[in-house]
mmCIF file of C-alpha atoms in Angstrom:
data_model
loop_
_atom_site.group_PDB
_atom_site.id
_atom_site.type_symbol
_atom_site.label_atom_id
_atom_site.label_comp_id
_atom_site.label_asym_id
_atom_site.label_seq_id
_atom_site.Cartn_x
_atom_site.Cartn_y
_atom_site.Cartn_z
ATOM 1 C CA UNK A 1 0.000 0.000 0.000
ATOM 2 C CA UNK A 2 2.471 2.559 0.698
ATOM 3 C CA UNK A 3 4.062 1.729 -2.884
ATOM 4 C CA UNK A 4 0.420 2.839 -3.800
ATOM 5 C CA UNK A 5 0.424 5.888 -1.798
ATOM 6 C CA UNK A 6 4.322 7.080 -3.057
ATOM 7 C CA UNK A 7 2.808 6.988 -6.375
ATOM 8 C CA UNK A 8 0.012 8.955 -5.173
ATOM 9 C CA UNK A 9 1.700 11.366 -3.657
ATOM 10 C CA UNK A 10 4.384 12.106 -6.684
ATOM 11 C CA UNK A 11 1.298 12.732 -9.039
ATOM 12 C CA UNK A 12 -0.308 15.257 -7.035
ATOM 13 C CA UNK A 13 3.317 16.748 -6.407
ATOM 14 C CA UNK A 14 3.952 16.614 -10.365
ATOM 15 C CA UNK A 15 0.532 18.351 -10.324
ATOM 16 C CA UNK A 16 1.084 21.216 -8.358
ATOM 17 C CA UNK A 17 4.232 22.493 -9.347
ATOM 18 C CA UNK A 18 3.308 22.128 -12.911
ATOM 19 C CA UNK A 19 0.208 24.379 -11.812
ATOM 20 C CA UNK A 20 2.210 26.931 -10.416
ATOM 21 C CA UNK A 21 4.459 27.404 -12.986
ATOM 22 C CA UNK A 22 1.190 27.590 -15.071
ATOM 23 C CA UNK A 23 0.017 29.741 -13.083
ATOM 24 C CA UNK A 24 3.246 31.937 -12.569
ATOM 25 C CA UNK A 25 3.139 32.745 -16.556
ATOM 26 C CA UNK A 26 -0.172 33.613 -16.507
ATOM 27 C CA UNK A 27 0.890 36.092 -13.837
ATOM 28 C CA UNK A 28 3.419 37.994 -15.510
ATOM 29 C CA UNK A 29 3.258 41.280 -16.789
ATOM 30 C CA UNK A 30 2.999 40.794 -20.272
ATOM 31 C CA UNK A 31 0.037 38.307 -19.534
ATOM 32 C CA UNK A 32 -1.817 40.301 -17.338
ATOM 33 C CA UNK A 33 -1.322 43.336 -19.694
ATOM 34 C CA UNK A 34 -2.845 41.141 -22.593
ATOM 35 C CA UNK A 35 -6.019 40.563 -20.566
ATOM 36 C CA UNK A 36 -6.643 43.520 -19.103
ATOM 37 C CA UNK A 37 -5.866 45.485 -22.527
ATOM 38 C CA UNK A 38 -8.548 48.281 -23.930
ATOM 39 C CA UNK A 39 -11.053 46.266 -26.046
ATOM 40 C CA UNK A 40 -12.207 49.441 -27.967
ATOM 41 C CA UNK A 41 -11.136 53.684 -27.882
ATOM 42 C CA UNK A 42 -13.220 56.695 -27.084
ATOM 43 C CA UNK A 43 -12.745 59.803 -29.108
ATOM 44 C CA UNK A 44 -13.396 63.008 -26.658
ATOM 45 C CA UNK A 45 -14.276 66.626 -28.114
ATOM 46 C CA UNK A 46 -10.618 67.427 -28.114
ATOM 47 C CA UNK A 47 -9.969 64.369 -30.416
ATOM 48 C CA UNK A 48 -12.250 65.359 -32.973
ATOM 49 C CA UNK A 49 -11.644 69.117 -33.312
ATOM 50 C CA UNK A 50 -11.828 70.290 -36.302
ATOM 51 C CA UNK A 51 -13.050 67.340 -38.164
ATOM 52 C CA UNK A 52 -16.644 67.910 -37.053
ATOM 53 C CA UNK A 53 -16.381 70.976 -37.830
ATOM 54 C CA UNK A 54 -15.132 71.000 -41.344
ATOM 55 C CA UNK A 55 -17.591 68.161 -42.012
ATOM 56 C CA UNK A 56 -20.269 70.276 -41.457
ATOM 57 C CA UNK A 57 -18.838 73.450 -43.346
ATOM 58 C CA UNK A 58 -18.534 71.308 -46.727
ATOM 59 C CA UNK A 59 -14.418 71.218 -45.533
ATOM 60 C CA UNK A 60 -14.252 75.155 -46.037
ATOM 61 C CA UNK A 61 -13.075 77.872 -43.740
ATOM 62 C CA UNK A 62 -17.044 79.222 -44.667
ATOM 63 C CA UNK A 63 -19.833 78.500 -42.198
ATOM 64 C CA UNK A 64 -22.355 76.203 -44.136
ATOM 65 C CA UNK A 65 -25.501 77.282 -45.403
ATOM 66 C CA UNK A 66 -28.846 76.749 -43.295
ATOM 67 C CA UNK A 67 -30.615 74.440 -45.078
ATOM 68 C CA UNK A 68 -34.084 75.377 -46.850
ATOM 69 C CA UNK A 69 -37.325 74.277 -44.953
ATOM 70 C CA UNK A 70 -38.169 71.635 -47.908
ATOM 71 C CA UNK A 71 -34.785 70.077 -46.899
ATOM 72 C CA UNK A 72 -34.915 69.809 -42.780
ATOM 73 C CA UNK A 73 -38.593 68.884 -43.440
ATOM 74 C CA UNK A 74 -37.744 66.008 -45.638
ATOM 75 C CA UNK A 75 -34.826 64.852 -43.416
ATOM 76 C CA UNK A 76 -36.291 65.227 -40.051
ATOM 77 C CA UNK A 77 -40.406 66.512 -39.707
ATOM 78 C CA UNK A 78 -41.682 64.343 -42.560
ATOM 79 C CA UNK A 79 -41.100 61.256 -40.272
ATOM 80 C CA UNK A 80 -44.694 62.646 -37.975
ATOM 81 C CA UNK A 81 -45.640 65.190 -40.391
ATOM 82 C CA UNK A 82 -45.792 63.262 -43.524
ATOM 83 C CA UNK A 83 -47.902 60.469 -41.763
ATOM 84 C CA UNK A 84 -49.499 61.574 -39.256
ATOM 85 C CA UNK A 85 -47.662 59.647 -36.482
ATOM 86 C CA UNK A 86 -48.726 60.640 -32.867
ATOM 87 C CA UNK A 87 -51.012 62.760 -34.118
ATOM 88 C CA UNK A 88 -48.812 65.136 -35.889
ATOM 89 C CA UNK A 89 -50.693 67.212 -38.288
ATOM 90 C CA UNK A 90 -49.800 66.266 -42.101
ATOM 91 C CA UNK A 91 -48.705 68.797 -44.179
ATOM 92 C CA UNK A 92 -51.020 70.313 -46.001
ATOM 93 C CA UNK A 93 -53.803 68.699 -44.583
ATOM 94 C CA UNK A 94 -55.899 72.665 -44.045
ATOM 95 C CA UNK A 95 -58.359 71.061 -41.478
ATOM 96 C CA UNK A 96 -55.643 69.843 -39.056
ATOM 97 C CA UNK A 97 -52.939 73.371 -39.571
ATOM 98 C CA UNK A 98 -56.088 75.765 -39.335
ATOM 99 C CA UNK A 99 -56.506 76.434 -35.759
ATOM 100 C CA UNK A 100 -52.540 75.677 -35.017
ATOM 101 C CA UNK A 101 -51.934 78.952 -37.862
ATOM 102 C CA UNK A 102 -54.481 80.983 -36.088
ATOM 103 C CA UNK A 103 -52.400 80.541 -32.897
ATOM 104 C CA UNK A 104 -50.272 82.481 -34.699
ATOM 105 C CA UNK A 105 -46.259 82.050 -36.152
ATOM 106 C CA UNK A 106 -44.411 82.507 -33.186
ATOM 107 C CA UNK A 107 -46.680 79.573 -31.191
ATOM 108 C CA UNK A 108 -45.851 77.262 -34.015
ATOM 109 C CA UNK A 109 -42.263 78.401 -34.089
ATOM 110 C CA UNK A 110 -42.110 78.183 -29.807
ATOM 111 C CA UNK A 111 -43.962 74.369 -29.865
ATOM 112 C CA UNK A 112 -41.571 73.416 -32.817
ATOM 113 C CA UNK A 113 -37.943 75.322 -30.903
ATOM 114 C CA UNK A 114 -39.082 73.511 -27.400
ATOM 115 C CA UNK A 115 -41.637 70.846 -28.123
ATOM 116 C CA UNK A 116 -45.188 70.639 -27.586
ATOM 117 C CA UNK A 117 -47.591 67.582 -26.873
ATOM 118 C CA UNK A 118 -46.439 64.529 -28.563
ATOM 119 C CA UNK A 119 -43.519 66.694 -30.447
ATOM 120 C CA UNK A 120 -40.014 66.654 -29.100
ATOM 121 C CA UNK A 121 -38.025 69.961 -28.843
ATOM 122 C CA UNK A 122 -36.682 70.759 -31.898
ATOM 123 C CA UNK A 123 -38.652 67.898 -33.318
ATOM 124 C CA UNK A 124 -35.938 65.239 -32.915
ATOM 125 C CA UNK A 125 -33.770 67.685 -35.083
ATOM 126 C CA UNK A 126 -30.665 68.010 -33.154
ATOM 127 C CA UNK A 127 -28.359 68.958 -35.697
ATOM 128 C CA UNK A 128 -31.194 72.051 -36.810
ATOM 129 C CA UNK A 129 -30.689 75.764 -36.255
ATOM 130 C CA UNK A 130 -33.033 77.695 -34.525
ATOM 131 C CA UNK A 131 -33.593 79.723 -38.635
ATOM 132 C CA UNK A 132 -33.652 76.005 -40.142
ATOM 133 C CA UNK A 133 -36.450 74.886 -37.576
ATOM 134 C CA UNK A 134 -37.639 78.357 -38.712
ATOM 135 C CA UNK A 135 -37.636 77.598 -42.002
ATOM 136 C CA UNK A 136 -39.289 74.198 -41.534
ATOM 137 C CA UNK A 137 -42.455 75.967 -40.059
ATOM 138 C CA UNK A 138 -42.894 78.217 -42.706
ATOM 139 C CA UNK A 139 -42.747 75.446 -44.905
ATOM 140 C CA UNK A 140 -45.149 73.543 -43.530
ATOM 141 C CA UNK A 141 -47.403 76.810 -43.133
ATOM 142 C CA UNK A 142 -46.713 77.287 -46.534
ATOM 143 C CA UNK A 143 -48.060 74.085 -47.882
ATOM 144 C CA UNK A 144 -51.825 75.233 -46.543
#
């Protein structure tokens, strides 16, 4: 029996150590640098100055253009106003823009700049100037 238990004995020795040097490389610096290593970056304001904004000049020194009211509409108010979604009146539709134009321009303008009802400020438009949201309503208006 204690032939068995020598043999025994040496195994689980063999074991361990070969563990710990296992486990010895899988502590070292390099290792433990490969798994804890960045899986991705983040690009901060700094990083991206100047890209963004000669992006959104057409890559000129010149501040862009604001964009006509047919153009925000069609990129960002058709989405409600072109079907009707959470009740957004359609464009053009007379019955629906009637008592919203006899509140007057600058209600429209204020509900469209800052939200109103269903209607997020700026209607979702993030990217929009206060004149291109301007330009938007008088669009719409337009279309009566």
């Amino acid at each position: 029996m204690s032939l068995l238990k020598n043999l025994l004995l040496a195994g689980v020795a063999a074991a361990a150590l070969s563990g710990m040097a296992y486990a010895a490389n899988e502590m070292s610096p390099e290792a433990i640098a490969e798994r804890t290593k960045p899986v991705g970056s983040v690009y901060t304001a700094a990083d991206l100055e100047g890209i963004v904004d000669t992006a959104a000049a057409g890559s000129s020194d010149e501040p862009a253009e604001p964009r006509s009211g047919d153009a925000v509409f069609n990129a960002a108010c058709s989405a409600c106003h072109a079907t009707g979604a959470a009740g957004a009146p359609i464009k053009g539709d007379a019955d629906a823009w009637g008592p919203r134009i006899a509140k007057g321009r600058d209600t429209l303008l204020n509900h469209a700049l800052n939200g109103f009802n269903a209607m997020p400020p700026r209607g979702a438009c993030g990217n929009c100037s206060d004149e291109e949201i301007a330009h938007a309503v008088d669009y719409m208006i337009d279309a009566i």
